[in-house]
PDB file of C-alpha atoms in Angstrom:
ATOM      1  CA  MET G   1       9.221 -25.329  -1.749  1.00 65.00           C
ATOM      2  CA  GLU G   2       6.221 -24.936  -4.084  1.00 72.00           C
ATOM      3  CA  GLY G   3       4.663 -27.977  -2.813  1.00 79.00           C
ATOM      4  CA  LEU G   4       4.417 -26.750   0.793  1.00 87.00           C
ATOM      5  CA  LEU G   5       3.237 -23.333  -0.263  1.00 90.00           C
ATOM      6  CA  LEU G   6       0.318 -25.218  -2.265  1.00 90.00           C
ATOM      7  CA  GLU G   7      -0.524 -26.768   1.140  1.00 90.00           C
ATOM      8  CA  LEU G   8      -1.188 -23.271   2.566  1.00 94.00           C
ATOM      9  CA  GLU G   9      -3.196 -22.259  -0.153  1.00 93.00           C
ATOM     10  CA  CYS G  10      -6.933 -21.165   1.244  1.00 94.00           C
ATOM     11  CA  PRO G  11      -9.329 -23.618  -0.725  1.00 93.00           C
ATOM     12  CA  VAL G  12     -11.828 -20.480  -0.924  1.00 94.00           C
ATOM     13  CA  CYS G  13      -9.710 -17.508  -1.810  1.00 92.00           C
ATOM     14  CA  THR G  14      -6.378 -19.403  -2.852  1.00 91.00           C
ATOM     15  CA  GLU G  15      -4.618 -16.910  -1.007  1.00 90.00           C
ATOM     16  CA  TYR G  16      -1.998 -18.514   1.754  1.00 92.00           C
ATOM     17  CA  MET G  17      -3.308 -19.122   5.073  1.00 94.00           C
ATOM     18  CA  LEU G  18      -1.184 -17.483   7.978  1.00 92.00           C
ATOM     19  CA  PRO G  19      -1.226 -18.197  11.729  1.00 93.00           C
ATOM     20  CA  PRO G  20      -3.309 -18.499  13.549  1.00 91.00           C
ATOM     21  CA  ILE G  21      -4.518 -21.588  11.641  1.00 93.00           C
ATOM     22  CA  THR G  22      -7.520 -23.356  12.889  1.00 91.00           C
ATOM     23  CA  LEU G  23      -9.195 -26.706  11.924  1.00 94.00           C
ATOM     24  CA  CYS G  24     -12.860 -28.038  11.380  1.00 94.00           C
ATOM     25  CA  HIS G  25     -13.992 -31.078  12.988  1.00 94.00           C
ATOM     26  CA  ASN G  26     -12.708 -33.166  10.096  1.00 95.00           C
ATOM     27  CA  GLY G  27      -9.100 -31.703   9.939  1.00 94.00           C
ATOM     28  CA  HIS G  28      -9.805 -29.085   6.982  1.00 95.00           C
ATOM     29  CA  SER G  29      -8.543 -25.581   7.094  1.00 95.00           C
ATOM     30  CA  ILE G  30      -9.202 -22.300   5.459  1.00 92.00           C
ATOM     31  CA  CYS G  31      -7.622 -18.770   5.854  1.00 91.00           C
ATOM     32  CA  ASN G  32      -9.091 -16.651   8.868  1.00 90.00           C
ATOM     33  CA  SER G  33     -10.624 -14.017   6.451  1.00 89.00           C
ATOM     34  CA  CYS G  34     -12.833 -16.695   4.835  1.00 92.00           C
ATOM     35  CA  LYS G  35     -13.600 -18.566   8.017  1.00 92.00           C
ATOM     36  CA  SER G  36     -15.115 -15.416   9.522  1.00 90.00           C
ATOM     37  CA  GLU G  37     -17.594 -15.258   6.554  1.00 91.00           C
ATOM     38  CA  MET G  38     -18.500 -18.734   6.378  1.00 91.00           C
ATOM     39  CA  HIS G  39     -20.566 -21.077   8.790  1.00 90.00           C
ATOM     40  CA  SER G  40     -19.388 -24.314   8.140  1.00 94.00           C
ATOM     41  CA  CYS G  41     -16.281 -25.857   6.317  1.00 95.00           C
ATOM     42  CA  PRO G  42     -16.475 -25.243   2.628  1.00 94.00           C
ATOM     43  CA  THR G  43     -14.701 -28.897   2.082  1.00 94.00           C
ATOM     44  CA  CYS G  44     -16.882 -31.160   4.054  1.00 95.00           C
ATOM     45  CA  MET G  45     -19.493 -28.740   5.550  1.00 95.00           C
ATOM     46  CA  GLY G  46     -18.364 -29.796   9.099  1.00 94.00           C
ATOM     47  CA  GLU G  47     -18.314 -27.181  12.144  1.00 94.00           C
ATOM     48  CA  PHE G  48     -15.226 -24.982  12.711  1.00 94.00           C
ATOM     49  CA  THR G  49     -13.218 -25.512  15.914  1.00 93.00           C
ATOM     50  CA  ASP G  50     -10.671 -23.719  17.809  1.00 91.00           C
ATOM     51  CA  ILE G  51      -8.124 -26.316  17.553  1.00 94.00           C
ATOM     52  CA  ARG G  52      -4.806 -24.988  16.003  1.00 94.00           C
ATOM     53  CA  ASN G  53      -3.187 -26.516  12.877  1.00 95.00           C
ATOM     54  CA  ILE G  54       0.376 -26.648  13.984  1.00 95.00           C
ATOM     55  CA  SER G  55       1.788 -28.383  11.274  1.00 93.00           C
ATOM     56  CA  LEU G  56       0.653 -25.712   8.683  1.00 94.00           C
ATOM     57  CA  GLU G  57       1.599 -22.978  11.027  1.00 94.00           C
ATOM     58  CA  ASN G  58       5.378 -24.559  11.431  1.00 94.00           C
ATOM     59  CA  ILE G  59       5.530 -24.641   7.607  1.00 93.00           C
ATOM     60  CA  CYS G  60       4.682 -21.039   7.359  1.00 93.00           C
ATOM     61  CA  ARG G  61       7.482 -20.282   9.509  1.00 91.00           C
ATOM     62  CA  ILE G  62      10.296 -22.133   7.457  1.00 91.00           C
ATOM     63  CA  VAL G  63       8.940 -21.578   3.882  1.00 94.00           C
ATOM     64  CA  LYS G  64       9.618 -18.350   1.853  1.00 94.00           C
ATOM     65  CA  PHE G  65       6.507 -16.568   0.333  1.00 95.00           C
ATOM     66  CA  PRO G  66       6.283 -14.836  -3.144  1.00 94.00           C
ATOM     67  CA  CYS G  67       5.142 -11.257  -2.700  1.00 94.00           C
ATOM     68  CA  LYS G  68       1.413 -11.176  -3.472  1.00 90.00           C
ATOM     69  CA  TYR G  69       2.018  -8.341  -6.104  1.00 91.00           C
ATOM     70  CA  LYS G  70       4.080 -11.122  -8.166  1.00 91.00           C
ATOM     71  CA  GLN G  71       1.508 -10.895 -10.930  1.00 89.00           C
ATOM     72  CA  ASN G  72       2.311  -7.109 -11.093  1.00 88.00           C
ATOM     73  CA  GLY G  73       6.040  -7.812 -11.611  1.00 90.00           C
ATOM     74  CA  CYS G  74       7.491  -8.078  -8.009  1.00 92.00           C
ATOM     75  CA  LEU G  75      10.143 -10.616  -7.761  1.00 94.00           C
ATOM     76  CA  GLU G  76      10.500 -10.636  -3.908  1.00 94.00           C
ATOM     77  CA  ILE G  77      10.506 -14.064  -2.156  1.00 94.00           C
ATOM     78  CA  LEU G  78      10.824 -13.887   1.847  1.00 95.00           C
ATOM     79  CA  PRO G  79      10.175 -15.402   5.182  1.00 94.00           C
ATOM     80  CA  LEU G  80       6.788 -14.676   6.480  1.00 92.00           C
ATOM     81  CA  ASP G  81       7.767 -11.635   8.987  1.00 89.00           C
ATOM     82  CA  ILE G  82       9.625  -9.871   6.313  1.00 93.00           C
ATOM     83  CA  ILE G  83       7.279 -10.500   3.381  1.00 92.00           C
ATOM     84  CA  LEU G  84       4.442  -9.006   5.350  1.00 87.00           C
ATOM     85  CA  ARG G  85       6.564  -5.747   5.914  1.00 85.00           C
ATOM     86  CA  HIS G  86       7.738  -5.740   2.374  1.00 89.00           C
ATOM     87  CA  GLU G  87       4.142  -6.010   1.117  1.00 87.00           C
ATOM     88  CA  SER G  88       2.893  -2.949   3.078  1.00 78.00           C
ATOM     89  CA  GLU G  89       5.230  -0.756   0.874  1.00 79.00           C
ATOM     90  CA  CYS G  90       5.574  -2.886  -2.196  1.00 86.00           C
ATOM     91  CA  SER G  91       5.997  -0.617  -5.182  1.00 81.00           C
ATOM     92  CA  HIS G  92       4.251  -2.933  -7.421  1.00 88.00           C
ATOM     93  CA  ALA G  93       0.960  -2.651  -5.477  1.00 89.00           C
ATOM     94  CA  VAL G  94      -1.901  -1.566  -7.372  1.00 90.00           C
ATOM     95  CA  TYR G  95      -4.160   1.706  -6.272  1.00 90.00           C
ATOM     96  CA  THR G  96      -7.240   3.185  -7.399  1.00 91.00           C
ATOM     97  CA  CYS G  97      -7.455   6.911  -8.164  1.00 92.00           C
ATOM     98  CA  PRO G  98      -7.982   9.151  -4.999  1.00 90.00           C
ATOM     99  CA  PHE G  99     -10.540  11.080  -6.741  1.00 90.00           C
ATOM    100  CA  LEU G 100     -12.875   8.374  -6.154  1.00 87.00           C
ATOM    101  CA  ILE G 101     -12.953   9.312  -2.526  1.00 83.00           C
ATOM    102  CA  ALA G 102     -14.378  12.934  -3.776  1.00 80.00           C
ATOM    103  CA  SER G 103     -17.095  10.939  -5.951  1.00 75.00           C
ATOM    104  CA  LEU G 104     -15.470  12.077  -9.081  1.00 78.00           C
ATOM    105  CA  GLU G 105     -15.871   9.162 -11.366  1.00 83.00           C
ATOM    106  CA  CYS G 106     -12.424   7.642 -12.455  1.00 90.00           C
ATOM    107  CA  SER G 107     -11.710   3.978 -13.474  1.00 90.00           C
ATOM    108  CA  TRP G 108      -7.809   4.236 -13.482  1.00 93.00           C
ATOM    109  CA  ARG G 109      -5.878   1.795 -11.250  1.00 91.00           C
ATOM    110  CA  GLY G 110      -2.114   1.721 -11.166  1.00 91.00           C
ATOM    111  CA  PHE G 111       1.146   2.028  -9.394  1.00 90.00           C
ATOM    112  CA  VAL G 112       1.770   5.227  -7.013  1.00 88.00           C
ATOM    113  CA  SER G 113       4.645   5.864  -9.173  1.00 86.00           C
ATOM    114  CA  ASP G 114       2.264   6.691 -12.239  1.00 90.00           C
ATOM    115  CA  MET G 115      -0.353   8.544 -10.338  1.00 90.00           C
ATOM    116  CA  GLU G 116       1.101  11.832 -10.846  1.00 88.00           C
ATOM    117  CA  ASP G 117       1.254  11.545 -14.569  1.00 90.00           C
ATOM    118  CA  HIS G 118      -2.421  10.267 -14.324  1.00 92.00           C
ATOM    119  CA  ILE G 119      -3.881  13.163 -12.203  1.00 90.00           C
ATOM    120  CA  LYS G 120      -1.675  15.773 -14.229  1.00 87.00           C
ATOM    121  CA  SER G 121      -3.676  14.549 -17.366  1.00 89.00           C
ATOM    122  CA  LYS G 122      -7.116  13.617 -16.179  1.00 89.00           C
ATOM    123  CA  HIS G 123      -7.390  15.947 -12.977  1.00 88.00           C
ATOM    124  CA  ASN G 124      -4.997  18.681 -13.487  1.00 82.00           C
ATOM    125  CA  GLU G 125      -7.503  21.557 -12.357  1.00 78.00           C
ATOM    126  CA  PHE G 126      -7.317  19.929  -8.805  1.00 76.00           C
ATOM    127  CA  SER G 127      -3.707  19.086  -8.654  1.00 72.00           C
ATOM    128  CA  ASP G 128      -0.514  21.129  -7.558  1.00 65.00           C
ATOM    129  CA  ALA G 129       2.341  19.969  -9.231  1.00 54.00           C
ATOM    130  CA  ARG G 130       5.014  21.742  -7.296  1.00 53.00           C
ATOM    131  CA  HIS G 131       7.542  19.539  -5.598  1.00 56.00           C
ATOM    132  CA  VAL G 132       8.936  21.777  -2.914  1.00 56.00           C
ATOM    133  CA  LEU G 133       8.927  21.671   0.925  1.00 65.00           C
ATOM    134  CA  GLY G 134       7.524  24.079   2.814  1.00 74.00           C
ATOM    135  CA  ILE G 135       4.481  26.300   3.055  1.00 83.00           C
ATOM    136  CA  HIS G 136       2.043  25.793   0.089  1.00 83.00           C
ATOM    137  CA  LYS G 137      -0.963  28.109  -0.235  1.00 86.00           C
ATOM    138  CA  ALA G 138      -4.335  25.777  -0.963  1.00 87.00           C
ATOM    139  CA  ARG G 139      -7.301  27.905  -2.061  1.00 89.00           C
ATOM    140  CA  LEU G 140     -10.742  26.895  -1.674  1.00 93.00           C
ATOM    141  CA  PRO G 141     -12.690  28.770  -4.121  1.00 92.00           C
ATOM    142  CA  LYS G 142     -16.183  30.378  -3.885  1.00 92.00           C
ATOM    143  CA  PHE G 143     -15.998  29.824  -0.114  1.00 93.00           C
ATOM    144  CA  GLY G 144     -19.424  30.448   1.313  1.00 85.00           C
ATOM    145  CA  THR G 145     -21.461  29.123  -1.535  1.00 86.00           C
ATOM    146  CA  SER G 146     -19.575  25.716  -2.035  1.00 86.00           C
ATOM    147  CA  SER G 147     -19.179  23.170   0.558  1.00 89.00           C
ATOM    148  CA  ALA G 148     -16.608  20.591  -0.577  1.00 91.00           C
ATOM    149  CA  TRP G 149     -13.097  20.778  -2.459  1.00 93.00           C
ATOM    150  CA  CYS G 150     -10.382  18.168  -3.126  1.00 91.00           C
ATOM    151  CA  GLN G 151      -6.721  18.449  -4.524  1.00 90.00           C
ATOM    152  CA  ALA G 152      -3.773  16.400  -5.066  1.00 90.00           C
ATOM    153  CA  LEU G 153      -0.438  17.727  -3.869  1.00 88.00           C
ATOM    154  CA  PHE G 154       2.916  16.086  -4.663  1.00 89.00           C
ATOM    155  CA  THR G 155       5.807  16.751  -2.362  1.00 88.00           C
ATOM    156  CA  MET G 156       8.527  14.747  -0.871  1.00 87.00           C
ATOM    157  CA  ASN G 157       8.356  12.241  -3.744  1.00 86.00           C
ATOM    158  CA  GLU G 158       4.906  11.163  -2.333  1.00 89.00           C
ATOM    159  CA  VAL G 159       1.299  11.797  -3.104  1.00 90.00           C
ATOM    160  CA  PHE G 160      -1.145  13.598  -0.996  1.00 93.00           C
ATOM    161  CA  PHE G 161      -4.907  14.264  -1.191  1.00 93.00           C
ATOM    162  CA  ARG G 162      -6.757  16.915   0.784  1.00 93.00           C
ATOM    163  CA  ILE G 163     -10.645  16.745   1.348  1.00 94.00           C
ATOM    164  CA  SER G 164     -11.939  19.872   2.820  1.00 94.00           C
ATOM    165  CA  LYS G 165     -15.958  19.887   3.675  1.00 94.00           C
ATOM    166  CA  VAL G 166     -18.133  22.608   5.219  1.00 95.00           C
ATOM    167  CA  ILE G 167     -20.555  20.759   7.490  1.00 94.00           C
ATOM    168  CA  GLY G 168     -22.693  22.912   9.582  1.00 93.00           C
ATOM    169  CA  ASP G 169     -20.732  25.535  11.347  1.00 95.00           C
ATOM    170  CA  PHE G 170     -17.323  23.846  10.587  1.00 96.00           C
ATOM    171  CA  LEU G 171     -14.741  23.521   7.947  1.00 96.00           C
ATOM    172  CA  TYR G 172     -13.260  19.941   8.040  1.00 96.00           C
ATOM    173  CA  CYS G 173      -9.760  19.366   6.221  1.00 96.00           C
ATOM    174  CA  CYS G 174      -8.042  16.138   6.164  1.00 96.00           C
ATOM    175  CA  VAL G 175      -5.026  15.471   4.216  1.00 95.00           C
ATOM    176  CA  LEU G 176      -4.574  11.703   3.241  1.00 94.00           C
ATOM    177  CA  TYR G 177      -1.297   9.859   2.320  1.00 94.00           C
ATOM    178  CA  VAL G 178      -1.952   7.728  -0.949  1.00 92.00           C
ATOM    179  CA  GLY G 179       0.180   4.834  -0.705  1.00 87.00           C
ATOM    180  CA  ALA G 180       0.537   1.973   2.083  1.00 83.00           C
ATOM    181  CA  LYS G 181      -1.515   2.960   4.834  1.00 80.00           C
ATOM    182  CA  ASP G 182       1.266   1.948   7.182  1.00 82.00           C
ATOM    183  CA  LYS G 183       3.404   5.052   6.232  1.00 87.00           C
ATOM    184  CA  ALA G 184       0.727   7.442   6.756  1.00 91.00           C
ATOM    185  CA  PRO G 185       1.743   8.147  10.302  1.00 92.00           C
ATOM    186  CA  ALA G 186       5.142   9.148   9.164  1.00 93.00           C
ATOM    187  CA  TYR G 187       3.603  12.471   7.917  1.00 95.00           C
ATOM    188  CA  THR G 188       2.089  15.617   9.491  1.00 95.00           C
ATOM    189  CA  TYR G 189       0.181  18.206   7.966  1.00 95.00           C
ATOM    190  CA  LYS G 190      -0.327  21.657   9.410  1.00 95.00           C
ATOM    191  CA  LEU G 191      -3.194  24.201   8.062  1.00 96.00           C
ATOM    192  CA  THR G 192      -3.275  27.931   8.848  1.00 96.00           C
ATOM    193  CA  ILE G 193      -5.849  30.394   8.015  1.00 95.00           C
ATOM    194  CA  ASN G 194      -5.135  34.380   8.477  1.00 92.00           C
ATOM    195  CA  ASN G 195      -7.797  36.865   8.902  1.00 87.00           C
ATOM    196  CA  ASN G 196      -7.388  39.487   5.932  1.00 76.00           C
ATOM    197  CA  GLU G 197      -7.754  42.255   8.613  1.00 74.00           C
ATOM    198  CA  GLY G 198      -4.767  41.262  11.065  1.00 71.00           C
ATOM    199  CA  ARG G 199      -7.065  39.885  13.475  1.00 74.00           C
ATOM    200  CA  GLY G 200      -4.990  36.877  14.035  1.00 86.00           C
ATOM    201  CA  SER G 201      -4.816  33.237  12.741  1.00 92.00           C
ATOM    202  CA  VAL G 202      -5.757  29.901  13.557  1.00 94.00           C
ATOM    203  CA  CYS G 203      -3.800  26.682  12.997  1.00 94.00           C
ATOM    204  CA  ALA G 204      -4.210  23.209  13.315  1.00 95.00           C
ATOM    205  CA  CYS G 205      -1.778  19.982  13.132  1.00 95.00           C
ATOM    206  CA  HIS G 206      -2.763  16.113  12.386  1.00 95.00           C
ATOM    207  CA  GLN G 207      -0.812  13.196  11.314  1.00 94.00           C
ATOM    208  CA  THR G 208      -1.900  12.388   7.777  1.00 95.00           C
ATOM    209  CA  VAL G 209      -3.998   9.175   7.348  1.00 93.00           C
ATOM    210  CA  GLY G 210      -4.268   6.590   4.563  1.00 91.00           C
ATOM    211  CA  TYR G 211      -6.469   7.380   1.733  1.00 89.00           C
ATOM    212  CA  GLN G 212      -8.333   3.989   2.232  1.00 85.00           C
ATOM    213  CA  SER G 213      -9.572   5.543   5.488  1.00 89.00           C
ATOM    214  CA  ASP G 214     -13.256   6.292   6.112  1.00 90.00           C
ATOM    215  CA  ILE G 215     -13.548   9.964   5.458  1.00 90.00           C
ATOM    216  CA  GLU G 216     -16.810  10.342   7.059  1.00 91.00           C
ATOM    217  CA  GLU G 217     -15.819   8.849  10.420  1.00 93.00           C
ATOM    218  CA  ILE G 218     -12.539  10.897  10.416  1.00 93.00           C
ATOM    219  CA  ILE G 219     -14.790  13.888  10.379  1.00 92.00           C
ATOM    220  CA  ARG G 220     -17.200  12.809  12.825  1.00 91.00           C
ATOM    221  CA  LYS G 221     -14.847  12.106  15.241  1.00 90.00           C
ATOM    222  CA  GLY G 222     -12.959  15.191  14.640  1.00 89.00           C
ATOM    223  CA  ASN G 223      -9.621  13.610  13.810  1.00 92.00           C
ATOM    224  CA  CYS G 224      -8.427  16.146  11.366  1.00 96.00           C
ATOM    225  CA  ALA G 225      -8.105  20.028  11.028  1.00 96.00           C
ATOM    226  CA  VAL G 226     -11.205  21.946  12.240  1.00 96.00           C
ATOM    227  CA  PHE G 227     -11.851  25.466  11.903  1.00 96.00           C
ATOM    228  CA  HIS G 228     -15.133  27.457  12.850  1.00 95.00           C
ATOM    229  CA  CYS G 229     -16.538  28.948   9.769  1.00 94.00           C
ATOM    230  CA  GLU G 230     -17.652  32.364  11.412  1.00 92.00           C
ATOM    231  CA  PHE G 231     -13.730  32.991  11.665  1.00 93.00           C
ATOM    232  CA  ALA G 232     -13.226  31.532   8.321  1.00 94.00           C
ATOM    233  CA  ASN G 233     -15.619  33.863   6.557  1.00 92.00           C
ATOM    234  CA  THR G 234     -13.610  36.719   7.820  1.00 91.00           C
ATOM    235  CA  CYS G 235     -10.637  35.203   5.984  1.00 93.00           C
ATOM    236  CA  ILE G 236     -12.215  35.104   2.506  1.00 93.00           C
ATOM    237  CA  ASN G 237     -10.062  37.032  -0.026  1.00 91.00           C
ATOM    238  CA  GLU G 238     -11.397  39.593  -2.713  1.00 90.00           C
ATOM    239  CA  ASP G 239     -11.770  36.660  -5.350  1.00 92.00           C
ATOM    240  CA  GLY G 240     -14.304  34.927  -2.680  1.00 92.00           C
ATOM    241  CA  GLU G 241     -11.334  32.239  -1.601  1.00 93.00           C
ATOM    242  CA  LEU G 242     -10.500  30.873   1.584  1.00 95.00           C
ATOM    243  CA  VAL G 243      -6.662  30.460   1.537  1.00 93.00           C
ATOM    244  CA  LEU G 244      -5.202  28.088   3.622  1.00 93.00           C
ATOM    245  CA  GLU G 245      -1.396  27.671   4.202  1.00 93.00           C
ATOM    246  CA  GLU G 246      -0.504  24.021   4.175  1.00 93.00           C
ATOM    247  CA  GLU G 247       2.540  22.379   5.184  1.00 92.00           C
ATOM    248  CA  ILE G 248       3.315  18.651   4.968  1.00 93.00           C
ATOM    249  CA  PHE G 249       6.448  17.442   6.637  1.00 90.00           C
ATOM    250  CA  SER G 250       7.754  13.885   7.491  1.00 89.00           C
ATOM    251  CA  ALA G 251       8.369  12.800  11.490  1.00 75.00           C
ATOM    252  CA  ALA G 252      11.912  12.084  10.396  1.00 66.00           C
ATOM    253  CA  ALA G 253      12.412  15.731   9.514  1.00 56.00           C
ATOM    254  CA  SER G 254      10.689  17.159  12.243  1.00 51.00           C
TER     255      SER G 254
END
């Protein structure tokens, strides 16, 4: 079986080639990711074709693949369709610190299971260590003078990361799921701001997105909670904070 897996290794990146696998004019193959970045075959410099390498594709369907996080300790060896699903949620996947998104320097890399300890020890001023379901009060200090805030939140045995930004006349708030991006749509967040004088409230609901997402694009498209600053300014408390009532819940629980 190991010999067959060697036949599937891309000669450029050494990752396994997966269907569709195409050939160059001289019969060589590379993975689709590498092919999209190259103008000619790295083995013979010949031109690529659209002819499929049926033999290698058939091998893909009969062999079992080790998890790509094998070097991190994962021992799973599974058929193609199952290994891809497994890798999307493998507990041995390595992630970067979410505070990099907020332009805070941090070189930490590790498992999601270790991320809470890291955040509490290195970024404790931005984290909320409570493990409860229900409404959580998120505070944006110095609202009106500051323009960006971030906070990690731990709930339902998961890690979430909220980024809030004032751009122009609007406050944008986006809650990110820290983990396999395929799991992000399983969670929804609800943010509510209340007027201090009892003049009403405004709330917004959105699905969480993977923390690997392009935040600027999400904000540009308005695919997050959006509040008008004119109303938000009427909700600032005596400490200069804008308090958001925040709730994160899973689709299974809703």
